[in-house]
Amino acid sequence: MTEAPASAAHAGTIREIAETRAAVPGALLPILHEIQDQLGYVPDSAVPIVASVLNLSRAEVHGVVSFYHLYRRTPPGRRTIYLCRAEACQAMGARDLEARLKEKLGIDFHETTSDERFSLEPIYCLGNCACSPALMIDETVHGRVTAERLDSLLEEG
Amino acid sequence: MAGDTLRIYVPNDTAARSVGADAVAAAIERTAGERGVAIEIVRNGSRGLYWLEPLVEVAVAGERVAYGPVTPDDVPGLFDAGFTTGGKHARHLGATEALPYLSGQTRLTFARAGLIAPSSLEDYREHEGYRGLEAALAMDTQAIVDVVKESGLRGRGGAGFPTGIKWQTVLDTPGTQKYVVCNADEGDSGTFADRMIMESDPFVLIEGMTIAGLAVGATQGYIYLRAEYPQAIRTMNTAIAAAEQAGYLGADVCGSGRAFHLEVREAAGAYICGEETSMLESLEGKRGMVRYRPPLPAVKGLFGAPTVVNNLTTLATVPIIFVRGGEFYRDFGTGRSRGTLTVQLAGNIKRGGLVEIAFGRTLREVLEDFGGGTATGRPIRAVQAGGPLGAYIPTSQFDTPLDYEAFAEIGAMLGHGGLVVFDDTVDMGQQARFAMEFCAIESCGKCTPCRVGAVRGVEVIDKILSGQDEAGNRELLEDLCGTMVDGSLCALGGMAPFPVLSVLKHFPEDLVAR
Ligand SMILES: Cc1cc2nc3c(=O)[nH]c(=O)nc-3n(C[C@H](O)[C@H](O)[C@H](O)COP(=O)(O)O)c2cc1C
Ligand code: SF4
Ligand code: FES
């Protein structure tokens, strides 16, 4: 991956986020979360900066970023759709919903539409299993999602 | 309570909002304005009767009356029917507490869920809140641990380990710094009890953790909270700030001279981080690799210090034990499963929701009496209990009582209490495949049987389903499951084979070429 041109501007932000939290016990995850909150993802350029602030090796920081499913390594689309793939949602048609969603968006999981409107991610349970199938768009959870409801959610986008 | 303003309760819980509670609240607000009716909308938590959400309640003569499920389009009609004073309407359900789904439960841990506004410390205090801490503050540390032991409380996170014994170990282990960690990772499909507590009654968790801190001499607590629950994160942070403000948390808890600080730590979407040692690694800022044990976390846990790690529902059950006494709690239940079990009815179920009952009722009773059968109206074919590592239970075993030991006897587990229901259209071959796929995605990678075995498991199942040497590959699958069960360090690799083996045993007709 080539770095986004904005990475120089990001560097200052990333350093500041890391420095203000460096003294927190177990600071790495809170720092990565804050970077993702502010930038939408954790750019590769963040790894050496965070490593130097926390006195860790780059390999250690990279290992953490890549271990956790919810850290993004690339910029997201305008909205991110998290589709629940877990069992309670499967029991209520999540597999069909997944096929429909991928077809409508023309992308697979971990991809972003070419117009950058949507990114699509799998998620394993939103705690909405009594109102399944469920999905989350950014931070808004939707339950009892039918094919029609899915279509209208995409249109509202 | 003010006499004039009408109070209308519209849940602010994630599940209620996921099916339109915000739009209903807005419609009520708008319609009341148009008609000049003075109302106050209270955004309460959920009662856990999710099939009725959005469930709107009104207070009539000191009693709550329910309407549900309400859509925004219903709202003008509800006003026409005089619902603000309990008027009859197609959505009218009668007194909330008299609904059989609720009156048939024993709400101890979830007594306040849906009753109060989760943002209000005052509301919490008016409903027995902080009475448990008050009692605990008058005891010495050993006496606090003894009450928990007496209650018979066992961990609700899956393994069912006696909570009092765990606390005793932490109390007895010397250390200048100790920790209390709440496991709010709730990764199992079919479970939402922990989320419901955080969103409906967050102070009960804070109170329970504070009591745990007093019991073992810990001054710092962490709530490791899954990132998939953004609303729970907000609610908990708000509640912690309010508790600090009121002196229930901080350097001097209620003027006792004892400190307890509490902080939410957001997880990052790895199922394995629900395993307690992986969770501790994550809290330390590392990859969530499972630790070898011993040492136990109770002896050498977070940052090497003695640490209580408990599930959220376990900790939220502590306050009621201190309000009513250990004996009161122990009197519910059966055998070695004391107190109440939080069943979560999920998936293809007509009346999905949270059912808190004493241990000992049968699976069938819960599925039928509370659940009402499937949502699709077709026969139930299988129930997965205890999350993605739990066996698929066939209807022939539905008379098994809900208790830890009885479930273990049929090769199943209660785990965190989630029951995921499937009707007769389910393809059990696909369910077996998913169990292996999930393990492959979520493996921490530390041991080979899990890391490699799960990937192989998916391949072998694919071969069976596509008709390549079916008999040979079924045998291979059983061998592979055995290797994973015997050779894995933790229960992810060690138990992911259970759903697969249960399909081989109870639904072999689905593991064939198609
Ligand atoms: C793979 C795996 C995932 C787990 N996930 C959770 C979880 O999400 N929540 C939880 O409370 N316990 C989970 N546990 C159990 C914890 O390791 C631990 O037993 C529990 O937090 C102890 O609390 P308790 O005694 O109050 O149940 C998991 C265990 C394993 C092996
Ligand atoms: S069984 Fe799997 S998840 Fe558990 S320690 Fe081994 S590799 Fe990690
Ligand atoms: S399984 Fe989809 S929300 Fe829980």
XYZ file of C-alpha atoms and ligand atoms in Angstrom:
714
model
C 0.000 0.000 0.000
C 1.260 3.465 -0.778
C 0.769 6.037 1.930
C -1.974 8.604 1.602
C -0.562 12.080 0.881
C -2.158 13.377 4.075
C 0.198 11.251 6.163
C 2.454 14.177 7.035
C -0.471 16.055 8.560
C -1.532 12.870 10.340
C 1.878 12.465 11.899
C 1.374 15.415 14.236
C -2.072 14.218 15.282
C -0.835 10.700 15.905
C 2.115 11.848 17.952
C -0.073 14.075 20.075
C -2.587 11.279 20.705
C 0.212 8.941 21.729
C 2.031 11.421 23.922
C -1.043 12.496 25.893
C -1.815 8.853 26.730
C 1.671 7.388 27.079
C 1.529 7.289 30.882
C -1.760 5.359 30.992
C -1.195 1.718 32.062
C -1.613 -0.498 28.997
C -1.788 2.567 26.770
C -1.500 0.954 23.359
C -5.129 -0.002 22.734
C -6.549 3.317 23.967
C -4.065 5.111 21.691
C -4.977 3.025 18.651
C -8.685 3.539 19.344
C -8.232 7.284 19.499
C -6.249 7.312 16.263
C -9.000 5.350 14.564
C -11.700 7.606 16.042
C -9.997 10.695 14.696
C -8.650 9.436 11.353
C -11.102 6.671 10.577
C -8.305 4.087 10.444
C -4.840 3.317 11.758
C -2.429 4.205 8.963
C 0.787 2.212 8.648
C 2.645 5.467 9.254
C 1.267 5.444 12.822
C 3.247 2.346 13.753
C 6.750 3.873 14.056
C 5.423 7.006 15.755
C 3.472 5.122 18.413
C 6.352 2.677 18.856
C 8.828 5.450 19.557
C 6.519 7.260 21.995
C 5.788 4.071 23.962
C 9.325 2.725 23.709
C 8.170 -0.421 21.936
C 9.486 -2.060 18.787
C 7.651 -1.471 15.525
C 7.007 -5.195 15.343
C 5.203 -5.120 18.678
C 2.924 -2.260 17.648
C 2.316 -3.761 14.230
C 1.510 -7.093 15.890
C -1.181 -5.455 17.997
C -2.740 -3.484 15.138
C -2.985 -6.605 13.002
C -4.223 -8.893 15.804
C -7.487 -7.061 16.450
C -10.253 -7.305 13.853
C -11.682 -3.854 14.424
C -8.583 -1.841 13.624
C -8.744 -0.714 10.007
C -5.527 -0.363 8.051
C -7.079 1.590 5.171
C -9.453 4.574 5.045
C -13.117 3.566 5.323
C -15.960 4.600 3.054
C -18.351 7.322 4.209
C -20.281 4.714 6.132
C -19.264 1.320 7.424
C -21.787 -1.502 7.463
C -21.076 -4.215 10.020
C -23.163 -7.251 9.182
C -23.662 -9.791 11.939
C -22.609 -13.254 10.760
C -23.122 -15.090 14.065
C -25.498 -17.935 14.843
C -28.629 -16.180 16.127
C -28.643 -14.020 13.026
C -27.930 -17.058 10.837
C -31.077 -18.630 12.286
C -33.059 -15.664 10.946
C -31.640 -15.405 7.458
C -28.309 -13.605 7.853
C -26.719 -15.728 5.109
C -29.256 -14.478 2.551
C -28.816 -10.945 3.795
C -25.057 -11.266 3.372
C -25.421 -12.471 -0.219
C -27.840 -9.642 -1.036
C -25.655 -7.002 0.547
C -22.521 -8.129 -1.269
C -24.383 -8.242 -4.555
C -25.988 -4.833 -4.132
C -22.735 -3.173 -3.112
C -20.647 -5.194 -5.535
C -17.995 -5.813 -2.884
C -16.867 -8.511 -0.477
C -16.147 -8.176 3.253
C -13.232 -5.853 4.114
C -13.786 -3.860 0.916
C -15.077 -0.383 0.076
C -17.363 0.522 -2.808
C -15.674 2.362 -5.686
C -17.789 5.473 -4.995
C -16.495 5.278 -1.399
C -19.987 5.356 0.047
C -19.803 2.092 1.971
C -17.287 -0.209 3.567
C -18.455 -3.684 4.508
C -17.230 -5.617 7.522
C -18.350 -8.860 9.163
C -19.105 -8.729 12.876
C -19.768 -11.562 15.290
C -22.731 -10.562 17.414
C -24.087 -7.144 18.264
C -25.998 -8.347 21.321
C -29.202 -7.911 19.361
C -29.863 -11.618 19.011
C -33.504 -11.450 20.113
C -34.193 -9.042 17.229
C -32.092 -10.768 14.595
C -30.941 -10.513 11.885
C -28.966 -7.446 12.839
C -26.461 -5.071 11.352
C -24.801 -1.862 12.455
C -24.165 1.170 10.270
C -21.402 3.209 11.884
C -22.745 3.178 15.462
C -26.443 2.619 14.765
C -27.778 -0.899 15.187
C -30.719 -2.137 13.123
C -32.730 -5.225 14.051
C -35.259 -7.535 12.366
C -33.682 -6.515 9.078
C -35.645 -7.760 6.060
C -34.460 -7.589 2.457
C -36.674 -4.529 1.905
C -35.380 -2.797 5.003
C -31.829 -3.481 3.865
C -32.534 -1.903 0.492
C -33.996 1.215 2.056
C -31.092 1.520 4.487
C -28.707 1.459 1.542
C -30.716 4.148 -0.212
C -30.748 6.379 2.865
C -26.971 5.680 2.997
C -43.454 12.076 42.038
C -45.090 15.116 40.447
C -48.798 14.526 40.037
C -49.594 16.496 36.908
C -47.105 15.598 34.195
C -47.781 12.307 32.506
C -44.756 10.075 32.375
C -44.216 7.997 29.287
C -41.421 5.455 29.184
C -39.708 4.670 25.877
C -36.690 2.355 26.134
C -33.305 3.664 25.119
C -31.733 0.220 24.884
C -29.826 -0.740 21.730
C -32.243 -3.517 20.775
C -35.319 -1.333 21.308
C -33.706 1.415 19.274
C -32.757 -1.080 16.574
C -36.442 -1.658 15.953
C -37.537 1.965 16.061
C -37.774 3.231 19.665
C -36.266 6.629 18.781
C -38.839 7.259 16.067
C -41.608 6.253 18.475
C -40.306 8.643 21.128
C -40.168 11.434 18.547
C -43.723 10.703 17.370
C -45.020 10.782 20.950
C -43.256 14.069 21.624
C -44.614 15.617 18.415
C -48.175 14.362 18.863
C -48.297 15.485 22.492
C -47.131 18.923 21.377
C -49.785 19.138 18.666
C -52.498 18.162 21.091
C -51.273 20.298 23.963
C -50.812 17.346 26.310
C -48.107 17.873 28.922
C -45.909 14.796 29.058
C -42.460 13.827 30.171
C -40.705 11.142 28.167
C -38.411 8.986 30.261
C -35.864 6.974 28.309
C -35.707 3.885 30.495
C -33.789 0.685 29.847
C -35.443 -2.410 28.463
C -37.492 -4.934 30.402
C -35.922 -7.531 28.152
C -39.234 -8.474 26.526
C -37.621 -7.901 23.173
C -40.337 -9.361 20.994
C -42.594 -6.540 22.277
C -40.095 -3.745 21.577
C -40.577 -0.894 21.176
C -42.481 -1.369 24.442
C -43.966 1.897 25.629
C -45.148 2.238 29.205
C -47.220 4.822 31.022
C -47.562 5.310 34.767
C -51.183 5.062 35.861
C -52.020 5.322 39.550
C -48.583 4.135 40.591
C -48.654 1.193 38.203
C -46.933 0.810 34.853
C -49.131 -0.091 31.892
C -47.556 -1.452 28.710
C -48.210 -0.982 24.997
C -46.278 -2.838 22.364
C -44.826 -3.325 19.917
C -45.501 0.311 19.031
C -44.724 1.888 15.667
C -44.667 5.648 14.993
C -47.865 5.179 12.960
C -49.636 3.837 16.049
C -48.974 6.984 18.038
C -51.906 9.238 16.999
C -54.293 6.325 17.583
C -52.778 5.733 20.989
C -53.468 9.333 21.945
C -57.038 8.990 20.583
C -57.463 5.960 22.826
C -56.185 7.901 25.844
C -53.142 5.710 26.362
C -51.527 8.300 28.592
C -54.004 7.258 31.256
C -54.030 3.573 30.384
C -56.763 3.605 27.691
C -57.602 0.513 25.657
C -55.988 0.061 22.249
C -54.935 -2.821 20.017
C -51.406 -2.461 21.417
C -52.576 -2.354 25.039
C -50.988 -5.180 27.043
C -52.140 -4.358 30.564
C -50.007 -3.923 33.648
C -46.377 -4.589 32.752
C -45.586 -6.530 35.906
C -48.584 -8.802 35.287
C -47.399 -9.899 31.842
C -46.827 -13.669 32.216
C -43.405 -13.396 30.555
C -42.333 -11.080 33.353
C -44.424 -12.329 36.284
C -43.166 -15.860 35.592
C -39.584 -14.745 36.186
C -37.527 -14.259 39.315
C -35.894 -10.933 38.688
C -33.032 -10.539 41.136
C -30.062 -9.339 39.072
C -32.377 -7.720 36.534
C -34.937 -6.356 39.005
C -34.442 -2.761 37.900
C -33.942 -3.348 34.177
C -36.484 -1.274 32.305
C -37.943 0.070 35.524
C -35.568 2.963 35.989
C -33.807 5.532 33.851
C -30.260 4.207 33.528
C -28.801 7.708 33.559
C -30.295 8.553 36.947
C -28.339 7.810 40.092
C -31.303 9.152 42.038
C -33.638 6.637 40.413
C -31.148 3.895 41.236
C -30.984 4.911 44.877
C -34.774 5.026 45.138
C -34.875 1.391 44.017
C -32.556 -0.159 46.629
C -29.455 1.090 44.845
C -26.253 1.288 46.904
C -27.848 -0.520 49.836
C -25.541 -3.483 49.168
C -22.435 -1.325 49.324
C -23.704 0.245 52.528
C -23.953 -3.216 54.073
C -20.528 -4.247 52.789
C -18.885 -1.076 54.109
C -19.857 -2.155 57.610
C -18.053 -5.515 57.243
C -14.407 -6.506 57.247
C -12.922 -8.031 54.112
C -13.255 -11.667 55.198
C -16.897 -11.156 56.153
C -17.629 -9.763 52.686
C -16.045 -12.788 51.011
C -17.962 -15.085 53.360
C -21.293 -13.612 52.276
C -20.439 -14.315 48.630
C -19.405 -17.864 49.508
C -22.591 -18.408 51.451
C -24.689 -17.254 48.502
C -23.344 -20.092 46.341
C -22.843 -17.631 43.464
C -20.943 -19.154 40.545
C -19.436 -17.308 37.627
C -21.916 -16.480 34.894
C -19.262 -16.108 32.193
C -19.224 -19.745 31.237
C -17.173 -21.929 33.528
C -19.381 -21.622 36.612
C -16.486 -21.291 39.055
C -17.528 -20.365 42.639
C -17.100 -16.599 42.956
C -16.434 -16.567 46.709
C -13.511 -18.964 46.351
C -11.963 -16.824 43.612
C -12.269 -13.724 45.797
C -10.766 -15.590 48.743
C -7.649 -16.370 46.693
C -7.207 -12.728 45.751
C -7.793 -11.636 49.342
C -5.231 -14.141 50.628
C -2.570 -13.249 48.054
C -0.378 -10.427 49.330
C 0.069 -7.463 47.012
C 0.381 -3.703 47.252
C -1.777 -3.243 44.172
C -4.714 -5.486 43.282
C -7.298 -5.194 40.542
C -10.908 -6.037 39.799
C -11.566 -6.672 36.121
C -15.051 -6.981 34.716
C -15.322 -9.182 31.663
C -17.791 -7.283 29.474
C -16.612 -8.869 26.260
C -19.875 -10.840 25.831
C -18.736 -12.517 22.644
C -21.161 -15.443 22.511
C -23.831 -15.276 19.877
C -27.246 -15.408 21.503
C -26.254 -13.415 24.553
C -27.141 -9.871 25.504
C -27.579 -9.978 29.296
C -24.378 -8.046 29.985
C -25.302 -5.410 27.430
C -28.733 -5.093 28.958
C -27.333 -4.459 32.436
C -24.950 -1.800 31.157
C -27.652 -0.034 29.189
C -30.502 -0.501 31.670
C -28.923 -0.502 35.127
C -25.268 0.553 34.907
C -24.906 1.521 38.570
C -25.527 -2.045 39.726
C -22.313 -3.078 37.978
C -20.402 -0.177 39.495
C -21.739 -1.103 42.925
C -20.887 -4.790 42.480
C -17.339 -3.980 41.391
C -16.882 -1.597 44.297
C -17.913 -4.342 46.722
C -15.447 -6.708 45.020
C -12.726 -4.084 45.429
C -13.481 -3.698 49.141
C -13.544 -7.469 49.593
C -10.095 -8.159 48.194
C -8.365 -4.828 48.796
C -8.271 -3.694 45.162
C -8.278 0.024 44.456
C -8.546 -0.042 40.690
C -11.186 -1.639 38.490
C -11.414 -2.017 34.728
C -14.395 -2.878 32.592
C -13.138 -4.585 29.437
C -16.037 -3.708 27.149
C -16.514 -4.945 23.620
C -16.294 -2.333 20.884
C -19.407 -3.805 19.266
C -21.435 -2.116 22.043
C -20.961 1.634 21.452
C -24.044 2.603 23.397
C -23.081 0.525 26.429
C -19.690 2.240 26.410
C -21.360 5.655 26.518
C -23.847 4.657 29.236
C -21.142 3.167 31.433
C -18.877 6.183 31.084
C -21.735 8.515 31.998
C -22.653 6.404 35.015
C -19.048 6.197 36.225
C -18.757 9.990 36.051
C -21.979 10.360 38.050
C -20.818 7.856 40.671
C -17.496 9.700 41.013
C -19.317 12.998 41.364
C -21.480 11.602 44.158
C -18.536 10.079 46.033
C -19.370 6.435 45.291
C -16.114 6.055 43.388
C -12.752 7.691 43.886
C -10.151 8.150 46.596
C -12.640 7.971 49.458
C -15.643 5.758 48.729
C -18.622 7.080 50.717
C -16.290 8.642 53.282
C -14.907 5.232 54.251
C -11.328 6.240 53.630
C -11.044 3.429 51.102
C -10.343 4.036 47.429
C -11.865 2.491 44.350
C -11.315 3.871 40.858
C -13.074 2.524 37.811
C -12.402 2.836 34.112
C -13.880 1.467 30.891
C -11.410 -0.066 28.440
C -12.709 -0.599 24.944
C -11.898 -3.941 23.318
C -11.190 -4.278 19.602
C -13.235 -7.122 18.226
C -11.319 -10.294 19.046
C -13.493 -13.106 20.428
C -10.538 -14.713 22.185
C -10.160 -11.629 24.381
C -13.203 -12.842 26.313
C -10.932 -15.577 27.665
C -9.655 -14.073 30.880
C -5.893 -14.336 30.395
C -6.110 -13.103 26.807
C -8.194 -10.224 28.141
C -5.509 -9.335 30.663
C -2.883 -9.295 27.896
C -5.144 -6.984 25.921
C -5.613 -4.675 28.909
C -1.829 -4.529 29.188
C -1.728 -3.249 25.624
C -0.640 -6.439 23.895
C -1.989 -8.967 21.446
C -4.633 -11.143 23.060
C -2.527 -14.278 23.374
C -3.787 -16.772 25.937
C -1.458 -17.306 28.909
C -0.361 -20.626 30.303
C -1.597 -21.328 33.791
C -0.692 -21.544 36.572
C -0.340 -18.883 37.741
C -4.038 -18.105 38.067
C -5.095 -14.499 37.438
C -6.236 -14.429 41.066
C -2.583 -14.825 42.055
C -0.772 -13.156 39.179
C -3.175 -11.284 36.929
C -3.176 -7.803 35.460
C 0.351 -6.334 35.368
C 1.361 -9.333 37.471
C -0.866 -8.318 40.393
C -3.574 -10.393 42.136
C -6.735 -9.818 40.102
C -10.404 -10.694 40.386
C -11.742 -11.411 36.908
C -15.472 -11.886 36.803
C -18.171 -11.822 34.216
C -20.377 -8.737 34.208
C -23.560 -10.549 35.232
C -21.671 -12.192 38.109
C -20.562 -8.791 39.420
C -23.989 -7.236 38.894
C -25.513 -9.986 41.039
C -23.337 -9.099 44.035
C -25.357 -6.080 45.279
C -28.644 -7.967 45.715
C -26.774 -10.620 47.714
C -25.666 -7.901 50.132
C -29.107 -6.310 50.294
C -30.931 -9.577 51.014
C -28.194 -11.821 52.396
C -26.292 -14.830 51.086
C -28.875 -17.251 52.370
C -31.690 -15.499 50.533
C -29.860 -15.932 47.245
C -28.802 -19.522 47.873
C -32.408 -20.544 48.487
C -33.125 -20.232 44.760
C -31.941 -22.933 42.414
C -31.135 -26.612 42.481
C -28.194 -28.887 43.345
C -24.955 -26.971 43.040
C -26.511 -24.349 40.778
C -27.747 -21.724 43.205
C -29.629 -18.523 42.591
C -30.929 -17.454 39.226
C -29.918 -18.180 35.683
C -30.227 -15.557 33.006
C -31.578 -17.297 29.941
C -31.422 -15.349 26.725
C -33.860 -16.546 24.077
C -32.451 -15.746 20.674
C -32.495 -16.551 16.996
C -35.610 -18.093 15.505
C -37.880 -17.693 18.513
C -41.336 -16.159 18.687
C -40.860 -14.388 22.005
C -37.181 -13.603 22.201
C -35.827 -11.882 25.269
C -34.266 -12.130 28.664
C -35.647 -14.669 31.122
C -34.207 -14.665 34.633
C -35.370 -17.764 36.523
C -34.148 -20.031 39.273
C -31.994 -22.902 38.004
C -33.796 -26.189 37.447
C -36.574 -25.555 34.894
C -36.265 -27.650 31.750
C -35.085 -26.429 28.406
C -38.486 -27.304 26.933
C -40.376 -25.235 29.497
C -38.309 -22.201 28.690
C -38.514 -22.633 24.928
C -42.255 -23.237 24.958
C -43.697 -21.364 27.930
C -41.573 -18.283 27.525
C -40.362 -18.566 23.945
C -43.603 -19.755 22.368
C -41.817 -21.811 19.708
C -40.163 -20.437 16.593
C -40.706 -17.036 15.018
C -41.351 -18.679 11.673
C -43.993 -20.980 13.158
C -42.130 -24.081 11.966
C -40.961 -26.837 14.328
C -37.755 -26.316 16.311
C -34.983 -28.588 15.061
C -32.004 -27.615 17.185
C -30.904 -25.251 19.911
C -27.336 -24.118 20.371
C -26.693 -23.421 24.044
C -23.734 -21.601 25.535
C -22.437 -19.743 22.505
C -20.374 -20.724 19.476
C -18.475 -23.406 21.410
C -21.666 -25.054 22.663
C -23.273 -28.215 21.336
C -26.374 -28.254 19.140
C -29.078 -29.877 21.220
C -31.755 -31.989 19.474
C -35.406 -31.936 20.565
C -34.991 -35.375 22.174
C -32.900 -33.717 24.910
C -35.237 -30.823 25.636
C -36.263 -32.256 28.993
C -32.817 -31.548 30.405
C -33.041 -29.239 33.408
C -31.210 -25.935 33.204
C -28.329 -26.462 35.583
C -24.585 -26.608 35.001
C -24.166 -30.288 35.880
C -27.211 -31.596 34.001
C -26.031 -29.845 30.846
C -22.516 -31.206 31.242
C -24.014 -34.709 31.447
C -25.479 -34.451 27.942
C -22.227 -33.011 26.590
C -23.632 -29.505 26.405
C -23.034 -26.353 28.407
C -25.111 -23.538 29.799
C -22.261 -21.064 29.448
C -23.532 -17.508 29.610
C -27.136 -18.680 29.206
C -27.737 -17.957 25.527
C -30.147 -20.260 23.688
C -30.110 -19.890 19.914
C -33.086 -21.534 18.285
C -33.213 -22.949 14.739
C -36.254 -24.232 12.875
C -36.386 -27.278 10.608
C -35.035 -25.412 7.590
C -31.584 -25.201 9.181
C -28.709 -26.877 7.367
C -26.731 -28.482 10.181
C -23.832 -29.203 7.842
C -23.404 -25.457 7.390
C -23.663 -24.937 11.161
C -20.863 -27.463 11.736
C -18.776 -25.731 9.092
C -19.346 -22.339 10.714
C -18.126 -23.621 14.097
C -14.782 -24.490 12.540
C -14.679 -21.331 10.431
C -15.292 -19.180 13.497
C -12.517 -20.941 15.404
C -10.156 -20.400 12.475
C -10.991 -16.673 12.341
C -10.726 -16.133 16.087
C -7.839 -18.426 17.086
C -5.082 -16.527 18.882
C -2.592 -18.764 17.101
C -0.661 -19.950 20.121
C -1.237 -23.675 19.677
C -1.176 -25.788 16.525
C -4.234 -28.013 17.081
C -6.437 -24.915 17.209
C -4.689 -22.719 14.649
C -4.199 -25.403 12.019
C -6.922 -27.806 13.076
C -9.752 -25.345 12.596
C -8.648 -24.494 9.060
C -8.348 -28.206 8.293
C -11.776 -28.746 9.838
C -13.386 -26.363 7.367
C -11.640 -28.109 4.464
C -12.679 -31.562 5.599
C -16.300 -30.526 6.058
C -16.267 -28.948 2.599
C -15.019 -32.252 1.189
C -17.798 -34.169 2.906
C -20.432 -31.738 1.679
C -19.097 -31.989 -1.861
C -19.041 -35.784 -1.809
C -15.304 -36.519 -1.696
C -14.679 -39.754 0.186
C -17.478 -39.063 2.653
C -16.881 -41.974 5.022
C -13.128 -41.410 5.161
C -13.482 -37.698 5.708
C -16.097 -38.113 8.418
C -13.631 -40.315 10.254
C -10.898 -37.752 9.675
C -13.191 -35.035 11.036
C -13.764 -36.998 14.237
C -10.021 -37.538 14.655
C -9.336 -33.883 14.058
C -11.948 -32.915 16.661
C -10.295 -35.261 19.130
C -6.878 -33.717 18.506
C -8.265 -30.219 19.040
C -10.106 -31.206 22.228
C -7.032 -32.903 23.703
C -4.281 -30.623 22.459
C -5.599 -27.071 22.775
C -4.482 -24.684 25.466
C -7.846 -22.985 25.964
C -11.519 -23.629 25.376
C -11.638 -21.964 21.954
C -9.728 -24.755 20.278
C -10.728 -27.205 22.986
C -14.466 -26.740 22.596
C -15.050 -25.526 19.041
C -15.275 -29.222 18.108
C -18.299 -29.699 20.388
C -20.870 -28.183 18.038
C -19.297 -30.197 15.207
C -19.385 -33.457 17.158
C -22.974 -32.772 18.178
C -23.927 -32.454 14.520
C -22.123 -35.722 13.723
C -23.981 -37.395 16.561
C -27.470 -35.930 16.421
C -27.835 -34.665 12.848
C -25.619 -37.002 10.760
C -28.141 -36.859 7.925
C -27.007 -33.270 7.245
C -23.284 -34.064 7.016
C -23.501 -35.712 3.606
C -22.893 -34.812 -0.005
C -25.558 -32.635 -1.565
C -12.745 -18.461 24.104
C -13.348 -17.955 25.362
C -14.171 -16.840 25.339
C -14.730 -16.337 26.512
N -15.529 -15.244 26.435
C -16.061 -14.739 27.572
C -16.874 -13.577 27.528
O -17.132 -13.016 26.453
N -17.366 -13.105 28.691
C -17.100 -13.711 29.898
O -17.557 -13.231 30.913
N -16.349 -14.802 29.968
C -15.819 -15.334 28.836
N -15.019 -16.437 28.927
C -14.737 -17.005 30.266
C -13.598 -16.281 30.969
O -12.373 -16.867 30.577
C -13.683 -16.366 32.486
O -13.912 -17.690 32.853
C -14.762 -15.513 33.100
O -14.640 -14.189 32.701
C -14.667 -15.582 34.605
O -15.743 -14.884 35.200
P -16.885 -15.642 36.034
O -16.205 -16.566 36.992
O -17.621 -14.552 36.709
O -17.712 -16.385 35.043
C -14.457 -16.978 27.745
C -13.643 -18.094 27.766
C -13.091 -18.596 26.602
C -12.219 -19.795 26.664
S -6.756 -23.068 21.753
Fe -6.674 -21.556 20.098
S -7.325 -19.650 21.026
Fe -6.828 -21.056 22.712
S -4.674 -20.649 23.175
Fe -4.652 -22.254 21.642
S -4.516 -21.186 19.676
Fe -5.103 -19.661 21.209
S -25.925 -13.137 16.681
Fe -26.324 -11.388 15.498
S -26.701 -9.916 17.026
Fe -26.128 -11.625 18.193
